[in-house]
Short mmCIF file of C-alpha atoms in Angstrom, two decimals:
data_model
loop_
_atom_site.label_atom_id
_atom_site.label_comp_id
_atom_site.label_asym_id
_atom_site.label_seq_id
_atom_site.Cartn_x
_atom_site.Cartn_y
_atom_site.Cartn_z
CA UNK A 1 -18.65 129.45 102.44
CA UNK A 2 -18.65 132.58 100.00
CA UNK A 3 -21.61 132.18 98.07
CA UNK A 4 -20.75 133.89 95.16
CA UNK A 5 -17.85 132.12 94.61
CA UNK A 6 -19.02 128.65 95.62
CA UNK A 7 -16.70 127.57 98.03
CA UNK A 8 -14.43 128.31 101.00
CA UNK A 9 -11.72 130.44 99.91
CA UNK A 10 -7.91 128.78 100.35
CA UNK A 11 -5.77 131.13 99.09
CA UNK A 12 -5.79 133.59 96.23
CA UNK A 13 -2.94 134.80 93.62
CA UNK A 14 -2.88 136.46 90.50
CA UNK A 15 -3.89 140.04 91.70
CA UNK A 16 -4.55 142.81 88.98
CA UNK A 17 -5.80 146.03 89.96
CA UNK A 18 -9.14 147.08 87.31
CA UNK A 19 -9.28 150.96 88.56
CA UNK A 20 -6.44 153.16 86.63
CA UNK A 21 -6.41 156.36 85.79
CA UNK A 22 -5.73 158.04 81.85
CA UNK A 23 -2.43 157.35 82.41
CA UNK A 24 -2.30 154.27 83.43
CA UNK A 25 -1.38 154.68 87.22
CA UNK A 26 -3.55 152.64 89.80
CA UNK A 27 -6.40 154.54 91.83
CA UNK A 28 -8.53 153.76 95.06
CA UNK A 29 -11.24 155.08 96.36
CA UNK A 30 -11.96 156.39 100.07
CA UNK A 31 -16.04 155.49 100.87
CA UNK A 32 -17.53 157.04 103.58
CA UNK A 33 -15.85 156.76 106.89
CA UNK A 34 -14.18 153.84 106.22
CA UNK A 35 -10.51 153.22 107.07
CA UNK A 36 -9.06 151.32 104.22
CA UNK A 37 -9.02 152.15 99.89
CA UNK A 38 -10.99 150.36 98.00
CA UNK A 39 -9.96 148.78 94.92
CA UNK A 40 -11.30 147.16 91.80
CA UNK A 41 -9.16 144.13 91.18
CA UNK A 42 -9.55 140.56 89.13
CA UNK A 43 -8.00 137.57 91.40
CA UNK A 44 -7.21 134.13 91.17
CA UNK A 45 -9.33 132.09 94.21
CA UNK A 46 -8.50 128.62 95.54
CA UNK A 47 -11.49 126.93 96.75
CA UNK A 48 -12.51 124.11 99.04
CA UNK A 49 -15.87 123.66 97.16
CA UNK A 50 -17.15 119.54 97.58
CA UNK A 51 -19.90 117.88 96.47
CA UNK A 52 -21.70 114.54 97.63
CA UNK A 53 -20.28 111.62 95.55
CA UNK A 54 -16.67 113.49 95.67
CA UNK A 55 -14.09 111.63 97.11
CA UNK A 56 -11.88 113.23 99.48
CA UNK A 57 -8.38 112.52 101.61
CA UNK A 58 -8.64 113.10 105.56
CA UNK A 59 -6.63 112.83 108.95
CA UNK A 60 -8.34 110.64 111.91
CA UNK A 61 -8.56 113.14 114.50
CA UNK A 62 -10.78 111.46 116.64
CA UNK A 63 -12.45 107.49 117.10
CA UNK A 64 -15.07 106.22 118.74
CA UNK A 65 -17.60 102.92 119.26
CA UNK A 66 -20.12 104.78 116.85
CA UNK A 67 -18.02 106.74 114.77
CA UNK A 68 -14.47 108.22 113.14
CA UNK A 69 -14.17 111.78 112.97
CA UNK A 70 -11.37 113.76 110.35
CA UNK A 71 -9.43 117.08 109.28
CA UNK A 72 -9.40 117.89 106.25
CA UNK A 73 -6.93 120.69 105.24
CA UNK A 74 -6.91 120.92 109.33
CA UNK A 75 -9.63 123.10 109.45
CA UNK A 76 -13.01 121.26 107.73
CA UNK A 77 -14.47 117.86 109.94
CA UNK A 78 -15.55 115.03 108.76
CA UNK A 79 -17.80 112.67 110.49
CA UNK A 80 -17.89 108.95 109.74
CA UNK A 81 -20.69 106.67 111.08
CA UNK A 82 -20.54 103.42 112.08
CA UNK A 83 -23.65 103.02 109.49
CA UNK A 84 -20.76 104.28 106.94
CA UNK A 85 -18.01 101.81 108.14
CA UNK A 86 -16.91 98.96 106.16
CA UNK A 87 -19.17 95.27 108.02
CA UNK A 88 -14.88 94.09 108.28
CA UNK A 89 -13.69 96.86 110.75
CA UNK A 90 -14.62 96.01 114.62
CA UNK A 91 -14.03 98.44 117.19
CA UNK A 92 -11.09 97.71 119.71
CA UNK A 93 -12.27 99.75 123.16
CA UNK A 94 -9.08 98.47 124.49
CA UNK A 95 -6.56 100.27 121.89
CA UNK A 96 -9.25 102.98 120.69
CA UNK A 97 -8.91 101.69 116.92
CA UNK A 98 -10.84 100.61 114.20
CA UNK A 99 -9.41 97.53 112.82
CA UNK A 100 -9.91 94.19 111.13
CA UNK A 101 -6.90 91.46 110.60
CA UNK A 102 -5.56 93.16 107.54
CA UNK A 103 -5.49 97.09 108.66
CA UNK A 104 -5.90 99.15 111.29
CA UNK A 105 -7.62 102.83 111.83
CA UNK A 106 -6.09 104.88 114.29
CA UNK A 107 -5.37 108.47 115.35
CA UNK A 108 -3.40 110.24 112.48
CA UNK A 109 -3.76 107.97 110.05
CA UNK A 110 -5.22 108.79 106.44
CA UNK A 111 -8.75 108.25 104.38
CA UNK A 112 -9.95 108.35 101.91
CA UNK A 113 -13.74 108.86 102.01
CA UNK A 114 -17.00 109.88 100.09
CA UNK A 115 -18.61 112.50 101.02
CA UNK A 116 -22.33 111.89 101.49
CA UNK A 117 -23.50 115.47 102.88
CA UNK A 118 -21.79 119.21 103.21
CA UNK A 119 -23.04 121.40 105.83
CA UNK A 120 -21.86 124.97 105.89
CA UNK A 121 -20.96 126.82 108.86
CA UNK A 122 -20.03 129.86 107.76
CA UNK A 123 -15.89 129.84 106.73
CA UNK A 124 -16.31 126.33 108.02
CA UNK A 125 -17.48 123.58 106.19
CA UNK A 126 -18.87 120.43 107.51
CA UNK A 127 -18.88 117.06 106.30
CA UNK A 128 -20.08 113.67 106.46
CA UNK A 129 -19.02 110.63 104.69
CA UNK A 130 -18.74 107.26 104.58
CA UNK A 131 -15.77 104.48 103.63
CA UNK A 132 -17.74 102.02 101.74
CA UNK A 133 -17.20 101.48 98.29
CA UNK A 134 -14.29 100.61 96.35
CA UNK A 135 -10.75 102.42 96.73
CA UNK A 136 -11.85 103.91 100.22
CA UNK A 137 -9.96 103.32 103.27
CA UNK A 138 -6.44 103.52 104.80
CA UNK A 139 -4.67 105.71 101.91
CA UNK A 140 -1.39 103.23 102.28
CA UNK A 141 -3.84 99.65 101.73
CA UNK A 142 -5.45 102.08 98.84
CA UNK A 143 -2.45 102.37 97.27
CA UNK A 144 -1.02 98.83 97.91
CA UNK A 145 -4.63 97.74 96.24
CA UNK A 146 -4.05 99.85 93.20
CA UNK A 147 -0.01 98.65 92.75
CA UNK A 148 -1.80 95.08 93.07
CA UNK A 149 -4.12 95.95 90.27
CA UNK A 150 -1.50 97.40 87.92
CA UNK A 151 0.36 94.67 88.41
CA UNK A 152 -1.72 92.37 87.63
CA UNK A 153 -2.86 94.04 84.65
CA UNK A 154 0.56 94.72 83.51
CA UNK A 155 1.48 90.51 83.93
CA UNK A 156 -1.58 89.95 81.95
CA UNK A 157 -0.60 92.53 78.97
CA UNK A 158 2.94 90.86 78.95
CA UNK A 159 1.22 87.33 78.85
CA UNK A 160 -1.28 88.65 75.74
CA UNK A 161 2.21 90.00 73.73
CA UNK A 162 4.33 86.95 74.50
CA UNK A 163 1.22 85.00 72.77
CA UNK A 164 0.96 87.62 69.58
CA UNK A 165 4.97 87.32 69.28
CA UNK A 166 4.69 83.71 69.44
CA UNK A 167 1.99 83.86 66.61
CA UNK A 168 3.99 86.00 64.38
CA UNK A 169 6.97 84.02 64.59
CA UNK A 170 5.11 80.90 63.66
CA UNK A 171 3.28 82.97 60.77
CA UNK A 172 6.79 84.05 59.78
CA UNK A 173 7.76 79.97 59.69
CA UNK A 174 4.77 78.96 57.67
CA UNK A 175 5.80 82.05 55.16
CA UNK A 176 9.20 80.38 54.60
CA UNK A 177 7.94 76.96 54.48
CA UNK A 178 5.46 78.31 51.61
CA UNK A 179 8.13 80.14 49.67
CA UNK A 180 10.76 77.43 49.80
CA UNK A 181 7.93 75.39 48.39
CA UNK A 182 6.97 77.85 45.48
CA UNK A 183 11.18 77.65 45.05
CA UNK A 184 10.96 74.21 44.23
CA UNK A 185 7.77 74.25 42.32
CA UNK A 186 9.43 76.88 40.11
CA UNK A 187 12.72 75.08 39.78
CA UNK A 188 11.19 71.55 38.73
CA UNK A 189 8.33 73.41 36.23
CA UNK A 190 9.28 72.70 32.31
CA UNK A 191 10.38 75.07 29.74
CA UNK A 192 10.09 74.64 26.27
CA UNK A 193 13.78 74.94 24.76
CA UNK A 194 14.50 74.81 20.75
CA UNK A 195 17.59 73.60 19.67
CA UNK A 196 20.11 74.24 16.98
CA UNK A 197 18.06 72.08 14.52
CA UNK A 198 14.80 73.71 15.16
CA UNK A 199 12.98 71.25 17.33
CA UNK A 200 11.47 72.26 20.50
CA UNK A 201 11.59 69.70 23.50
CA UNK A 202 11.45 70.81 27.06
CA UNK A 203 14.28 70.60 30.28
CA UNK A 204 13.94 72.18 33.73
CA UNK A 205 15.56 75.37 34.66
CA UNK A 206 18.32 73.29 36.01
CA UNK A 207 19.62 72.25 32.38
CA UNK A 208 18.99 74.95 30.36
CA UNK A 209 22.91 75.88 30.95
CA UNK A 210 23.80 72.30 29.39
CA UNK A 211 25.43 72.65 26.34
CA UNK A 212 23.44 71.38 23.38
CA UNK A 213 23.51 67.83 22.09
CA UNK A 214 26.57 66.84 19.91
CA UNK A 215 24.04 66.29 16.99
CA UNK A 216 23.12 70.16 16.86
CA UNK A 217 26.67 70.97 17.04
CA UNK A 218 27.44 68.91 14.00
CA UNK A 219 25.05 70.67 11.97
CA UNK A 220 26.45 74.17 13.16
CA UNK A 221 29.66 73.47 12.09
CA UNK A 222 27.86 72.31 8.18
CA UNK A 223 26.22 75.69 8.02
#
């Protein structure tokens, strides 16, 4: 592991060379004996840099009675003690696997793990880590568990807006109900009405478009 940079170095991109001359052209410089230019340049590193607690994804590459060992990006091991195994998986000497009646841990097959402790070897980093805890495991039962989850929390969100429609739509009823009864409350109210001969009595809304009595009429036709 580099130590200044913090990590094992993946790959690198981004290269700009620092060291120019006036004009702008690119300069190295020959130290000592050595057979190479040096450059000053500013890169973009890719590290393999984890931390206890991290979780991680690796390839069985080796099982045993007391332990599973893993690759992870083919180069950094992983060791997994029995200690660090889930109390479900038992240890099948007759097909080499860890399994239990749901899954199955076998050569090649995928983890995901937390890492407990980091050793460093020099480019080589080693690991160990453990699979219990929640969303550890066989990567495919992971992501089966997780599907299961969203599901479930997607049926339940449905269910909770089916309710709230439900609730509006009887809100929207009770609205209706309330304004056909203001309708009628305003339709059968009185109103004063004053006729031809000057005297106020009172009708609904409904027969203030009569026509006047025949007495008011009578007394039209005199003035």
């Amino acid at each position: 592991m580099d130590r200044n940079l913090g990590g094992v170095v993946l790959s690198y991109s981004k290269v700009k060379i620092l060291t120019k001359k006036e004009d702008g052209t690119s300069v190295g410089t020959i130290v000592s004996l050595h057979p190479w230019v040096h450059f000053d340049c500013e890169v973009c590193f890719m590290l393999f840099a984890p931390q206890p607690g991290h979780h991680l994804v690796g390839t069985v590459s080796q099982l045993g009675a007391d332990h599973i060992s893993l690759l992870v990006h083919k180069i950094h091991t992983v060791t997994i003690d029995k200690s660090n195994l889930p109390d479900h998986l038992t240890y099948n000497y007759k097909d080499a696997v860890w399994a239990n009646k749901d899954q199955e841990i076998k050569a090649d097959s995928e983890l995901r793990f937390r890492v407990l402790q980091v050793e460093d070897h020099g480019n080589v980093l080693s690991l160990r880590g453990s699979l219990k805890g929640d969303g550890l495991g066989l990567l495919n039962s992971v992501h089966e568990m997780s599907k299961l989850s969203a599901e479930s929390l997607n049926s339940s969100s449905s269910v909770s807006s089916s309710k709230g429609s439900s609730k509006k739509v009887k809100s929207q009823k009770k609205s209706k109900k309330k304004d056909k009864s203001t309708k009628k409350l305003a339709s059968s109210t009185p109103e004063s009405v004053v006729s031809a001969d000057g005297t106020a009595s009172t009708a609904s809304k409904k027969n203030t478009s009569e026509p006047a009595p025949k007495s008011a009429k009578k007394k039209r036709k005199l003035a």
